[in-house]
Structures are given as structure tokens and as C-alpha cells.
Amino acid sequence: MDTTGSKSAALRRIGAVGAALALAGGLIVAGGSPAAAYTPAMSFAGVAAYDRDRSQDIVARDNRTGLLWLYPGQSTRGYSNQPRVQIGNGWGGLTFGGLADYDRDGHRDIVVRDDTSGLLWLYPGQSKRGYSNQPRAQIGNHWKGFTFAGIADFDRDGHQDIITRDDSSGLLWLYPGESKRGYSGQPRVQIGNGWNGYTFAGVADYDRDGNQDIVARQNATGLLWLYPGESKRGYSGQGRFQIGNGWNGHTFAGIADYDRDGSQDIIVRNDANGRLWLYPGQSTRRYSDQARAEIGNGW
């Protein structure tokens, strides 16, 4: 990833494709050979309208410098011509939980775990393209050994919740939020089991039925699955649906309506060549027949 302070120059550097996915008849099929020389440099915090301009943005950390960057979107199926903006530094040693308006003040916040201490932190945002001057707030402890699925109002009570997997047991837990800058007094609730061996794409209302869903890749097969939610604090009675295949070798940036067509999309990096792709959704519980669009390179 270009570290000169402007994304626009990096976006013009279109290199050779070392590996590609072909989208034919709605089926995502892997092809090509990985370019072993490429090493991805960015870790994704998530995709959200961070600057509140109605377009979905990408927030990511440069792992080489620890700098945090905002990549403003333009609600298109293509490259954004907006320059990236530095919004933080010293972000090494943290694992991202997600982007959401966790304290319900109208601004998107960043939730992270300190990997050394296991503490969970809320970094309140201010809906701007720059550093936030709001102090961070501790919202949890003992979070080591967990993998984040995402942050969303999963139980539809008006508060953003944290969905996470206990890596030792494979159990999936809902941590209900209370829209505040501090610990929640709500007890956690088990909402799944057998989740080891999956990589989470994110939590969003993917099928647009009013309930938040979980999208995850089965690592052994490369299949992509939709797990429909039911807006409750417990197991969903809905069966899962296969919505893709050939998804190994990719890192998820997040799920959001990136092109602003009313359907949730999947943003993902091809780890073999660093290209960033938008897979437009169609608000259905099946494969999308929309062609993917390249929205970045050098990631």
C-alpha cells in the first residue's frame, strides 16, 4: 500500500494480476496461480459511512507503520478518486472488532482489542476526515482468544451489539450493548456452536428482511454461507444458504451498501495480488448474478 499520504496515486498503479476469480452465471470460481511475492500490508477495521457523507468508506491500518487511514468512498462500483486521510497512529498490536455507532451519538466508532492486555476499547468517532479528539473508553476485558464476527444491532433493541466466537470452544456469543461509552450490564447470550473453521465476512442485513445476518466462509471448502438472523438473543431457526464458492485466499474488509443501490455488498481483498474487489449483493438468500468490480489495488 502506498504510504505517501495519497491513495489516488496508488490507485493508478495497476499491476499484473497474479490470481483471479471468474464470475460466470453467478458462480464465483477460483482460478490462476497465486503470486507468492506479494504480501498484503493492510488490516481492515471495517466498511461504514465514517465521515457521514452518505457514501461507505473503508478504514484500514498499515501494518508496517501502525497508521490508521480513512479511504472515502463515492458510492460507485469502481475506484474512488478521493484521497485517503490519516485518522490515527500507533494502532499496531490491536485487533479490530468493527465500525459502528456503538454509543449512539450519531458518529461511527471503532472497537478494538488490545492483543497484549485483552482489554476492549471504544474509540469514539466524530464523523470527519481526520483525527477524533474524543478519548477512548474501556468497554471490556479478558477478550483474548476471541474472533470478532462484527458489530450490529443483532437483537434489534436499538443498541449495537458485539458478535464474537470463542476460539477454544467454537461457540458464538452475542454481547448486547447499551449505547454507552463503558461496560454493558447485559449478560452475554450463546447464539451458535461449531463455528471454528470459519472466517467471518461480517454482520449485516444481507437479505434485507429487517434482521441482521452473519456471512462467513467455510475455510475447508472455500464456500460462502449466509446465516439469516431473527433479531433475538438466541439461536436462529433459519437454515443457512450458500451464496458463493472459491473464497479461500481472500481477506474480508466488510459488508456494506458500498454502491448505494439498497443491497448489501461484500468488499474483499485478493491476498495473492492485493487487489480489492466489490461483490455487489442483491438482497437475496442465494448467489448474486451481479459482476464483481475492482475498486482498489496495492492493499
PDB file of C-alpha atoms in Angstrom:
ATOM      1  CA  MET A   1       0.000   0.000   0.000  1.00  0.00           C
ATOM      2  CA  ASP A   2       1.300   3.416  -0.962  1.00  0.00           C
ATOM      3  CA  THR A   3       2.282   5.374   2.191  1.00  0.00           C
ATOM      4  CA  THR A   4       2.842   8.783   0.603  1.00  0.00           C
ATOM      5  CA  GLY A   5      -0.352  10.146   2.124  1.00  0.00           C
ATOM      6  CA  SER A   6      -2.479   9.997  -1.004  1.00  0.00           C
ATOM      7  CA  LYS A   7      -4.397   6.970  -2.189  1.00  0.00           C
ATOM      8  CA  SER A   8      -5.037   8.447  -5.621  1.00  0.00           C
ATOM      9  CA  ALA A   9      -1.511   7.768  -6.860  1.00  0.00           C
ATOM     10  CA  ALA A  10      -1.640   4.207  -5.602  1.00  0.00           C
ATOM     11  CA  LEU A  11      -4.959   3.649  -7.324  1.00  0.00           C
ATOM     12  CA  ARG A  12      -3.375   4.384 -10.690  1.00  0.00           C
ATOM     13  CA  ARG A  13      -0.796   1.677 -10.241  1.00  0.00           C
ATOM     14  CA  ILE A  14      -2.484  -1.201 -11.992  1.00  0.00           C
ATOM     15  CA  GLY A  15      -0.153  -4.194 -11.895  1.00  0.00           C
ATOM     16  CA  ALA A  16      -0.403  -7.660 -13.375  1.00  0.00           C
ATOM     17  CA  VAL A  17      -2.971  -9.994 -11.904  1.00  0.00           C
ATOM     18  CA  GLY A  18      -1.344 -12.985 -10.227  1.00  0.00           C
ATOM     19  CA  ALA A  19      -4.621 -14.704  -9.399  1.00  0.00           C
ATOM     20  CA  ALA A  20      -8.188 -14.001 -10.375  1.00  0.00           C
ATOM     21  CA  LEU A  21     -11.751 -15.026  -9.732  1.00  0.00           C
ATOM     22  CA  ALA A  22     -14.130 -15.556 -12.604  1.00  0.00           C
ATOM     23  CA  LEU A  23     -17.775 -14.700 -12.160  1.00  0.00           C
ATOM     24  CA  ALA A  24     -19.834 -16.698 -14.603  1.00  0.00           C
ATOM     25  CA  GLY A  25     -23.522 -17.438 -14.318  1.00  0.00           C
ATOM     26  CA  GLY A  26     -23.487 -16.154 -10.765  1.00  0.00           C
ATOM     27  CA  LEU A  27     -20.874 -18.691  -9.657  1.00  0.00           C
ATOM     28  CA  ILE A  28     -17.649 -17.438  -8.122  1.00  0.00           C
ATOM     29  CA  VAL A  29     -14.908 -19.838  -9.198  1.00  0.00           C
ATOM     30  CA  ALA A  30     -11.248 -19.610  -8.243  1.00  0.00           C
ATOM     31  CA  GLY A  31      -8.607 -19.702 -10.948  1.00  0.00           C
ATOM     32  CA  GLY A  32      -4.971 -18.944 -11.674  1.00  0.00           C
ATOM     33  CA  SER A  33      -1.861 -19.381  -9.563  1.00  0.00           C
ATOM     34  CA  PRO A  34      -1.047 -17.198  -6.550  1.00  0.00           C
ATOM     35  CA  ALA A  35       1.737 -14.650  -6.860  1.00  0.00           C
ATOM     36  CA  ALA A  36       3.816 -15.682  -3.859  1.00  0.00           C
ATOM     37  CA  ALA A  37       5.903 -12.486  -3.931  1.00  0.00           C
ATOM     38  CA  TYR A  38       3.010 -10.260  -2.861  1.00  0.00           C
ATOM     39  CA  THR A  39       2.495  -9.647   0.857  1.00  0.00           C
ATOM     40  CA  PRO A  40      -0.665  -7.770   1.912  1.00  0.00           C
ATOM     41  CA  ALA A  41       0.175  -4.805   4.121  1.00  0.00           C
ATOM     42  CA  MET A  42      -3.217  -3.616   5.344  1.00  0.00           C
ATOM     43  CA  SER A  43      -5.603  -4.789   8.077  1.00  0.00           C
ATOM     44  CA  PHE A  44      -9.235  -3.756   7.770  1.00  0.00           C
ATOM     45  CA  ALA A  45     -11.173  -2.074  10.567  1.00  0.00           C
ATOM     46  CA  GLY A  46     -14.351  -2.218   8.516  1.00  0.00           C
ATOM     47  CA  VAL A  47     -16.575  -0.502   5.971  1.00  0.00           C
ATOM     48  CA  ALA A  48     -19.022   2.227   7.033  1.00  0.00           C
ATOM     49  CA  ALA A  49     -20.011   5.832   6.338  1.00  0.00           C
ATOM     50  CA  TYR A  50     -17.332   7.025   8.738  1.00  0.00           C
ATOM     51  CA  ASP A  51     -17.384  10.678   7.640  1.00  0.00           C
ATOM     52  CA  ARG A  52     -21.194  10.660   7.360  1.00  0.00           C
ATOM     53  CA  ASP A  53     -21.344  11.862   3.755  1.00  0.00           C
ATOM     54  CA  ARG A  54     -23.753   9.051   2.777  1.00  0.00           C
ATOM     55  CA  SER A  55     -21.013   7.077   0.985  1.00  0.00           C
ATOM     56  CA  GLN A  56     -19.468   3.995   2.560  1.00  0.00           C
ATOM     57  CA  ASP A  57     -15.780   4.323   3.434  1.00  0.00           C
ATOM     58  CA  ILE A  58     -13.010   1.852   4.204  1.00  0.00           C
ATOM     59  CA  VAL A  59     -10.946   2.196   7.375  1.00  0.00           C
ATOM     60  CA  ALA A  60      -7.688   0.252   7.425  1.00  0.00           C
ATOM     61  CA  ARG A  61      -4.364   0.084   9.265  1.00  0.00           C
ATOM     62  CA  ASP A  62      -0.995  -0.007   7.546  1.00  0.00           C
ATOM     63  CA  ASN A  63       0.666  -2.860   9.424  1.00  0.00           C
ATOM     64  CA  ARG A  64       4.145  -1.566   8.601  1.00  0.00           C
ATOM     65  CA  THR A  65       3.656   1.827  10.243  1.00  0.00           C
ATOM     66  CA  GLY A  66       0.703   1.421  12.601  1.00  0.00           C
ATOM     67  CA  LEU A  67      -1.017   4.363  10.903  1.00  0.00           C
ATOM     68  CA  LEU A  68      -4.805   4.313  10.543  1.00  0.00           C
ATOM     69  CA  TRP A  69      -6.281   5.527   7.272  1.00  0.00           C
ATOM     70  CA  LEU A  70      -9.708   6.535   6.030  1.00  0.00           C
ATOM     71  CA  TYR A  71     -10.402   5.758   2.358  1.00  0.00           C
ATOM     72  CA  PRO A  72     -13.505   7.787   1.456  1.00  0.00           C
ATOM     73  CA  GLY A  73     -15.897   6.073  -0.942  1.00  0.00           C
ATOM     74  CA  GLN A  74     -18.111   7.578  -3.616  1.00  0.00           C
ATOM     75  CA  SER A  75     -20.972   5.051  -3.819  1.00  0.00           C
ATOM     76  CA  THR A  76     -19.709   3.649  -7.136  1.00  0.00           C
ATOM     77  CA  ARG A  77     -18.700   0.261  -8.471  1.00  0.00           C
ATOM     78  CA  GLY A  78     -15.175   1.385  -9.171  1.00  0.00           C
ATOM     79  CA  TYR A  79     -12.187   3.278  -7.841  1.00  0.00           C
ATOM     80  CA  SER A  80     -12.807   6.320  -5.658  1.00  0.00           C
ATOM     81  CA  ASN A  81     -10.864   9.449  -6.595  1.00  0.00           C
ATOM     82  CA  GLN A  82     -10.999  10.809  -3.053  1.00  0.00           C
ATOM     83  CA  PRO A  83      -7.584  10.955  -1.339  1.00  0.00           C
ATOM     84  CA  ARG A  84      -7.075   8.885   1.750  1.00  0.00           C
ATOM     85  CA  VAL A  85      -6.837  10.682   5.099  1.00  0.00           C
ATOM     86  CA  GLN A  86      -4.782   9.702   8.140  1.00  0.00           C
ATOM     87  CA  ILE A  87      -7.043   9.357  11.163  1.00  0.00           C
ATOM     88  CA  GLY A  88      -4.758   7.703  13.676  1.00  0.00           C
ATOM     89  CA  ASN A  89      -1.287   6.443  14.601  1.00  0.00           C
ATOM     90  CA  GLY A  90       0.081   3.850  16.988  1.00  0.00           C
ATOM     91  CA  TRP A  91      -2.541   1.286  16.019  1.00  0.00           C
ATOM     92  CA  GLY A  92      -0.205  -1.713  15.947  1.00  0.00           C
ATOM     93  CA  GLY A  93      -0.921  -4.618  18.306  1.00  0.00           C
ATOM     94  CA  LEU A  94      -4.685  -4.187  18.054  1.00  0.00           C
ATOM     95  CA  THR A  95      -7.389  -6.418  16.584  1.00  0.00           C
ATOM     96  CA  PHE A  96     -10.407  -4.684  15.087  1.00  0.00           C
ATOM     97  CA  GLY A  97     -13.889  -5.562  16.307  1.00  0.00           C
ATOM     98  CA  GLY A  98     -15.668  -3.388  13.779  1.00  0.00           C
ATOM     99  CA  LEU A  99     -17.111   0.015  12.923  1.00  0.00           C
ATOM    100  CA  ALA A 100     -20.489   1.077  14.313  1.00  0.00           C
ATOM    101  CA  ASP A 101     -22.225   3.874  16.187  1.00  0.00           C
ATOM    102  CA  TYR A 102     -21.688   1.974  19.416  1.00  0.00           C
ATOM    103  CA  ASP A 103     -22.562   4.848  21.782  1.00  0.00           C
ATOM    104  CA  ARG A 104     -25.466   6.052  19.613  1.00  0.00           C
ATOM    105  CA  ASP A 105     -24.320   9.652  19.317  1.00  0.00           C
ATOM    106  CA  GLY A 106     -24.676   9.751  15.527  1.00  0.00           C
ATOM    107  CA  HIS A 107     -20.991   9.058  14.773  1.00  0.00           C
ATOM    108  CA  ARG A 108     -19.289   5.834  13.719  1.00  0.00           C
ATOM    109  CA  ASP A 109     -16.866   4.464  16.300  1.00  0.00           C
ATOM    110  CA  ILE A 110     -14.043   1.940  16.174  1.00  0.00           C
ATOM    111  CA  VAL A 111     -13.989  -1.022  18.562  1.00  0.00           C
ATOM    112  CA  VAL A 112     -10.656  -2.792  19.084  1.00  0.00           C
ATOM    113  CA  ARG A 113      -8.969  -5.327  21.333  1.00  0.00           C
ATOM    114  CA  ASP A 114      -5.519  -4.708  22.760  1.00  0.00           C
ATOM    115  CA  ASP A 115      -3.833  -8.020  21.967  1.00  0.00           C
ATOM    116  CA  THR A 116      -1.351  -7.691  24.837  1.00  0.00           C
ATOM    117  CA  SER A 117      -3.787  -6.941  27.647  1.00  0.00           C
ATOM    118  CA  GLY A 118      -7.013  -8.380  26.250  1.00  0.00           C
ATOM    119  CA  LEU A 119      -8.818  -5.125  27.030  1.00  0.00           C
ATOM    120  CA  LEU A 120     -11.617  -3.968  24.731  1.00  0.00           C
ATOM    121  CA  TRP A 121     -11.649  -0.302  23.749  1.00  0.00           C
ATOM    122  CA  LEU A 122     -14.118   2.061  22.132  1.00  0.00           C
ATOM    123  CA  TYR A 123     -12.622   4.881  20.065  1.00  0.00           C
ATOM    124  CA  PRO A 124     -15.481   7.368  19.526  1.00  0.00           C
ATOM    125  CA  GLY A 125     -15.632   8.977  16.110  1.00  0.00           C
ATOM    126  CA  GLN A 126     -16.700  12.460  15.089  1.00  0.00           C
ATOM    127  CA  SER A 127     -17.858  11.906  11.505  1.00  0.00           C
ATOM    128  CA  LYS A 128     -14.899  13.727   9.987  1.00  0.00           C
ATOM    129  CA  ARG A 129     -11.919  13.058   7.759  1.00  0.00           C
ATOM    130  CA  GLY A 130      -9.289  13.412  10.441  1.00  0.00           C
ATOM    131  CA  TYR A 131      -8.328  12.506  13.996  1.00  0.00           C
ATOM    132  CA  SER A 132     -11.086  12.337  16.586  1.00  0.00           C
ATOM    133  CA  ASN A 133     -10.386  14.291  19.782  1.00  0.00           C
ATOM    134  CA  GLN A 134     -12.680  12.103  21.859  1.00  0.00           C
ATOM    135  CA  PRO A 135     -10.909   9.986  24.498  1.00  0.00           C
ATOM    136  CA  ARG A 136     -11.089   6.235  24.177  1.00  0.00           C
ATOM    137  CA  ALA A 137     -13.251   4.315  26.663  1.00  0.00           C
ATOM    138  CA  GLN A 138     -12.668   0.815  28.039  1.00  0.00           C
ATOM    139  CA  ILE A 139     -15.697  -1.374  27.386  1.00  0.00           C
ATOM    140  CA  GLY A 140     -14.408  -4.840  28.218  1.00  0.00           C
ATOM    141  CA  ASN A 141     -11.606  -7.078  29.498  1.00  0.00           C
ATOM    142  CA  HIS A 142     -10.478 -10.691  29.042  1.00  0.00           C
ATOM    143  CA  TRP A 143     -11.114 -10.639  25.273  1.00  0.00           C
ATOM    144  CA  LYS A 144      -8.104 -12.725  24.305  1.00  0.00           C
ATOM    145  CA  GLY A 145      -8.959 -15.935  22.472  1.00  0.00           C
ATOM    146  CA  PHE A 146     -11.961 -14.470  20.656  1.00  0.00           C
ATOM    147  CA  THR A 147     -12.531 -13.785  16.953  1.00  0.00           C
ATOM    148  CA  PHE A 148     -14.877 -10.949  16.034  1.00  0.00           C
ATOM    149  CA  ALA A 149     -17.734 -11.571  13.611  1.00  0.00           C
ATOM    150  CA  GLY A 150     -18.857  -7.948  13.628  1.00  0.00           C
ATOM    151  CA  ILE A 151     -20.874  -5.248  15.348  1.00  0.00           C
ATOM    152  CA  ALA A 152     -24.564  -4.667  14.615  1.00  0.00           C
ATOM    153  CA  ASP A 153     -27.917  -4.315  16.346  1.00  0.00           C
ATOM    154  CA  PHE A 154     -28.355  -8.068  16.218  1.00  0.00           C
ATOM    155  CA  ASP A 155     -31.312  -8.276  18.614  1.00  0.00           C
ATOM    156  CA  ARG A 156     -32.937  -5.112  17.196  1.00  0.00           C
ATOM    157  CA  ASP A 157     -33.313  -3.311  20.525  1.00  0.00           C
ATOM    158  CA  GLY A 158     -31.741  -0.086  19.269  1.00  0.00           C
ATOM    159  CA  HIS A 159     -28.261  -0.795  20.632  1.00  0.00           C
ATOM    160  CA  GLN A 160     -25.201  -2.050  18.763  1.00  0.00           C
ATOM    161  CA  ASP A 161     -24.029  -5.488  19.873  1.00  0.00           C
ATOM    162  CA  ILE A 162     -20.762  -7.390  19.508  1.00  0.00           C
ATOM    163  CA  ILE A 163     -20.830 -10.864  17.942  1.00  0.00           C
ATOM    164  CA  THR A 164     -17.763 -12.988  18.586  1.00  0.00           C
ATOM    165  CA  ARG A 165     -16.511 -16.567  18.585  1.00  0.00           C
ATOM    166  CA  ASP A 166     -14.744 -18.239  21.497  1.00  0.00           C
ATOM    167  CA  ASP A 167     -11.856 -19.875  19.644  1.00  0.00           C
ATOM    168  CA  SER A 168     -11.316 -22.549  22.282  1.00  0.00           C
ATOM    169  CA  SER A 169     -14.869 -23.914  22.082  1.00  0.00           C
ATOM    170  CA  GLY A 170     -16.215 -22.738  18.735  1.00  0.00           C
ATOM    171  CA  LEU A 171     -19.215 -21.181  20.495  1.00  0.00           C
ATOM    172  CA  LEU A 172     -20.704 -17.978  19.078  1.00  0.00           C
ATOM    173  CA  TRP A 173     -21.691 -15.279  21.551  1.00  0.00           C
ATOM    174  CA  LEU A 174     -23.799 -12.149  21.442  1.00  0.00           C
ATOM    175  CA  TYR A 175     -22.654  -9.364  23.745  1.00  0.00           C
ATOM    176  CA  PRO A 176     -25.610  -6.951  23.909  1.00  0.00           C
ATOM    177  CA  GLY A 177     -24.677  -3.286  24.002  1.00  0.00           C
ATOM    178  CA  GLU A 178     -26.303  -0.412  25.837  1.00  0.00           C
ATOM    179  CA  SER A 179     -25.269   2.552  23.644  1.00  0.00           C
ATOM    180  CA  LYS A 180     -22.779   3.938  26.124  1.00  0.00           C
ATOM    181  CA  ARG A 181     -19.063   4.555  26.486  1.00  0.00           C
ATOM    182  CA  GLY A 182     -18.467   1.906  29.099  1.00  0.00           C
ATOM    183  CA  TYR A 183     -19.164  -1.672  30.095  1.00  0.00           C
ATOM    184  CA  SER A 184     -22.569  -3.093  29.243  1.00  0.00           C
ATOM    185  CA  GLY A 185     -24.532  -4.584  32.118  1.00  0.00           C
ATOM    186  CA  GLN A 186     -26.279  -7.059  29.828  1.00  0.00           C
ATOM    187  CA  PRO A 187     -25.224 -10.731  30.082  1.00  0.00           C
ATOM    188  CA  ARG A 188     -23.817 -12.412  27.007  1.00  0.00           C
ATOM    189  CA  VAL A 189     -26.003 -14.939  25.159  1.00  0.00           C
ATOM    190  CA  GLN A 190     -24.908 -18.013  23.205  1.00  0.00           C
ATOM    191  CA  ILE A 191     -26.216 -17.836  19.634  1.00  0.00           C
ATOM    192  CA  GLY A 192     -24.285 -20.634  17.939  1.00  0.00           C
ATOM    193  CA  ASN A 193     -21.843 -23.525  18.185  1.00  0.00           C
ATOM    194  CA  GLY A 194     -19.439 -25.318  15.858  1.00  0.00           C
ATOM    195  CA  TRP A 195     -18.052 -22.073  14.434  1.00  0.00           C
ATOM    196  CA  ASN A 196     -14.375 -22.998  14.407  1.00  0.00           C
ATOM    197  CA  GLY A 197     -13.076 -23.376  10.873  1.00  0.00           C
ATOM    198  CA  TYR A 198     -14.950 -20.295   9.638  1.00  0.00           C
ATOM    199  CA  THR A 199     -13.749 -16.815   8.690  1.00  0.00           C
ATOM    200  CA  PHE A 200     -16.289 -14.047   9.180  1.00  0.00           C
ATOM    201  CA  ALA A 201     -17.106 -11.626   6.377  1.00  0.00           C
ATOM    202  CA  GLY A 202     -19.297  -9.524   8.641  1.00  0.00           C
ATOM    203  CA  VAL A 203     -22.718  -8.964  10.156  1.00  0.00           C
ATOM    204  CA  ALA A 204     -25.368  -7.094   8.129  1.00  0.00           C
ATOM    205  CA  ASP A 205     -28.948  -7.372   6.906  1.00  0.00           C
ATOM    206  CA  TYR A 206     -27.746  -9.116   3.758  1.00  0.00           C
ATOM    207  CA  ASP A 207     -31.167 -10.399   2.615  1.00  0.00           C
ATOM    208  CA  ARG A 208     -32.954  -7.157   3.600  1.00  0.00           C
ATOM    209  CA  ASP A 209     -35.622  -8.772   5.743  1.00  0.00           C
ATOM    210  CA  GLY A 210     -35.044  -6.427   8.680  1.00  0.00           C
ATOM    211  CA  ASN A 211     -32.858  -8.871  10.627  1.00  0.00           C
ATOM    212  CA  GLN A 212     -29.071  -8.823  10.908  1.00  0.00           C
ATOM    213  CA  ASP A 213     -27.361 -11.843   9.326  1.00  0.00           C
ATOM    214  CA  ILE A 214     -23.915 -13.409   9.560  1.00  0.00           C
ATOM    215  CA  VAL A 215     -21.864 -14.070   6.432  1.00  0.00           C
ATOM    216  CA  ALA A 216     -18.921 -16.441   6.811  1.00  0.00           C
ATOM    217  CA  ARG A 217     -16.540 -18.544   4.738  1.00  0.00           C
ATOM    218  CA  GLN A 218     -16.030 -22.221   5.492  1.00  0.00           C
ATOM    219  CA  ASN A 219     -12.252 -22.487   5.315  1.00  0.00           C
ATOM    220  CA  ALA A 220     -12.089 -26.177   4.448  1.00  0.00           C
ATOM    221  CA  THR A 221     -14.215 -25.765   1.323  1.00  0.00           C
ATOM    222  CA  GLY A 222     -13.978 -22.078   0.390  1.00  0.00           C
ATOM    223  CA  LEU A 223     -17.788 -21.904   0.369  1.00  0.00           C
ATOM    224  CA  LEU A 224     -19.502 -18.690   1.446  1.00  0.00           C
ATOM    225  CA  TRP A 225     -22.566 -19.015   3.650  1.00  0.00           C
ATOM    226  CA  LEU A 226     -25.370 -16.729   4.756  1.00  0.00           C
ATOM    227  CA  TYR A 227     -26.730 -17.380   8.243  1.00  0.00           C
ATOM    228  CA  PRO A 228     -30.017 -15.449   8.481  1.00  0.00           C
ATOM    229  CA  GLY A 229     -30.778 -13.864  11.844  1.00  0.00           C
ATOM    230  CA  GLU A 230     -34.082 -13.403  13.618  1.00  0.00           C
ATOM    231  CA  SER A 231     -33.404 -10.293  15.731  1.00  0.00           C
ATOM    232  CA  LYS A 232     -33.299 -12.185  19.003  1.00  0.00           C
ATOM    233  CA  ARG A 233     -30.881 -13.108  21.769  1.00  0.00           C
ATOM    234  CA  GLY A 234     -30.563 -16.757  20.915  1.00  0.00           C
ATOM    235  CA  TYR A 235     -30.141 -19.292  18.151  1.00  0.00           C
ATOM    236  CA  SER A 236     -31.808 -18.540  14.831  1.00  0.00           C
ATOM    237  CA  GLY A 237     -34.182 -21.163  13.478  1.00  0.00           C
ATOM    238  CA  GLN A 238     -33.374 -20.221   9.888  1.00  0.00           C
ATOM    239  CA  GLY A 239     -31.299 -22.604   7.757  1.00  0.00           C
ATOM    240  CA  ARG A 240     -28.062 -21.375   6.219  1.00  0.00           C
ATOM    241  CA  PHE A 241     -27.765 -20.605   2.500  1.00  0.00           C
ATOM    242  CA  GLN A 242     -24.768 -20.998   0.207  1.00  0.00           C
ATOM    243  CA  ILE A 243     -24.073 -17.691  -1.540  1.00  0.00           C
ATOM    244  CA  GLY A 244     -20.621 -18.268  -3.011  1.00  0.00           C
ATOM    245  CA  ASN A 245     -17.682 -20.591  -3.637  1.00  0.00           C
ATOM    246  CA  GLY A 246     -13.972 -20.217  -4.301  1.00  0.00           C
ATOM    247  CA  TRP A 247     -13.480 -17.687  -1.497  1.00  0.00           C
ATOM    248  CA  ASN A 248     -10.263 -19.024   0.037  1.00  0.00           C
ATOM    249  CA  GLY A 249      -7.233 -16.768  -0.339  1.00  0.00           C
ATOM    250  CA  HIS A 250      -9.252 -13.641   0.385  1.00  0.00           C
ATOM    251  CA  THR A 251      -9.444 -11.254   3.328  1.00  0.00           C
ATOM    252  CA  PHE A 252     -12.773  -9.593   4.055  1.00  0.00           C
ATOM    253  CA  ALA A 253     -12.885  -5.832   4.514  1.00  0.00           C
ATOM    254  CA  GLY A 254     -16.551  -5.817   5.464  1.00  0.00           C
ATOM    255  CA  ILE A 255     -20.164  -5.786   4.309  1.00  0.00           C
ATOM    256  CA  ALA A 256     -21.970  -2.561   3.450  1.00  0.00           C
ATOM    257  CA  ASP A 257     -24.091  -0.982   0.722  1.00  0.00           C
ATOM    258  CA  TYR A 258     -20.949   0.341  -0.942  1.00  0.00           C
ATOM    259  CA  ASP A 259     -22.563   1.306  -4.263  1.00  0.00           C
ATOM    260  CA  ARG A 260     -25.709   2.651  -2.555  1.00  0.00           C
ATOM    261  CA  ASP A 261     -28.206   0.616  -4.561  1.00  0.00           C
ATOM    262  CA  GLY A 262     -30.092  -0.599  -1.485  1.00  0.00           C
ATOM    263  CA  SER A 263     -28.392  -4.017  -1.258  1.00  0.00           C
ATOM    264  CA  GLN A 264     -25.506  -5.019   0.981  1.00  0.00           C
ATOM    265  CA  ASP A 265     -22.238  -5.772  -0.800  1.00  0.00           C
ATOM    266  CA  ILE A 266     -19.119  -7.717   0.153  1.00  0.00           C
ATOM    267  CA  ILE A 267     -15.733  -5.985  -0.035  1.00  0.00           C
ATOM    268  CA  VAL A 268     -12.765  -8.315  -0.130  1.00  0.00           C
ATOM    269  CA  ARG A 269      -9.036  -8.372  -0.892  1.00  0.00           C
ATOM    270  CA  ASN A 270      -7.389 -10.993  -3.064  1.00  0.00           C
ATOM    271  CA  ASP A 271      -4.374 -11.858  -0.917  1.00  0.00           C
ATOM    272  CA  ALA A 272      -2.354 -13.113  -3.883  1.00  0.00           C
ATOM    273  CA  ASN A 273      -2.155  -9.757  -5.639  1.00  0.00           C
ATOM    274  CA  GLY A 274      -3.533  -7.117  -3.260  1.00  0.00           C
ATOM    275  CA  ARG A 275      -6.487  -6.165  -5.460  1.00  0.00           C
ATOM    276  CA  LEU A 276      -9.651  -5.005  -3.741  1.00  0.00           C
ATOM    277  CA  TRP A 277     -12.992  -6.191  -5.094  1.00  0.00           C
ATOM    278  CA  LEU A 278     -16.612  -5.243  -4.658  1.00  0.00           C
ATOM    279  CA  TYR A 279     -19.097  -8.106  -4.936  1.00  0.00           C
ATOM    280  CA  PRO A 280     -22.497  -6.431  -5.310  1.00  0.00           C
ATOM    281  CA  GLY A 281     -25.348  -8.094  -3.458  1.00  0.00           C
ATOM    282  CA  GLN A 282     -28.984  -8.364  -4.427  1.00  0.00           C
ATOM    283  CA  SER A 283     -30.674  -8.699  -1.025  1.00  0.00           C
ATOM    284  CA  THR A 284     -31.370 -12.396  -1.592  1.00  0.00           C
ATOM    285  CA  ARG A 285     -30.511 -15.689   0.092  1.00  0.00           C
ATOM    286  CA  ARG A 286     -28.608 -17.009  -2.907  1.00  0.00           C
ATOM    287  CA  TYR A 287     -25.785 -16.238  -5.305  1.00  0.00           C
ATOM    288  CA  SER A 288     -25.739 -12.736  -6.733  1.00  0.00           C
ATOM    289  CA  ASP A 289     -25.623 -12.511 -10.520  1.00  0.00           C
ATOM    290  CA  GLN A 290     -24.004  -9.068 -10.422  1.00  0.00           C
ATOM    291  CA  ALA A 291     -20.468  -8.863 -11.797  1.00  0.00           C
ATOM    292  CA  ARG A 292     -17.719  -8.026  -9.325  1.00  0.00           C
ATOM    293  CA  ALA A 293     -15.944  -4.673  -9.709  1.00  0.00           C
ATOM    294  CA  GLU A 294     -12.336  -3.812  -8.931  1.00  0.00           C
ATOM    295  CA  ILE A 295     -12.181  -0.878  -6.508  1.00  0.00           C
ATOM    296  CA  GLY A 296      -8.518  -0.804  -5.481  1.00  0.00           C
ATOM    297  CA  ASN A 297      -5.028  -2.297  -5.739  1.00  0.00           C
ATOM    298  CA  GLY A 298      -1.912  -2.426  -3.603  1.00  0.00           C
ATOM    299  CA  TRP A 299      -3.822  -3.491  -0.491  1.00  0.00           C
TER     300      TRP A 299
END
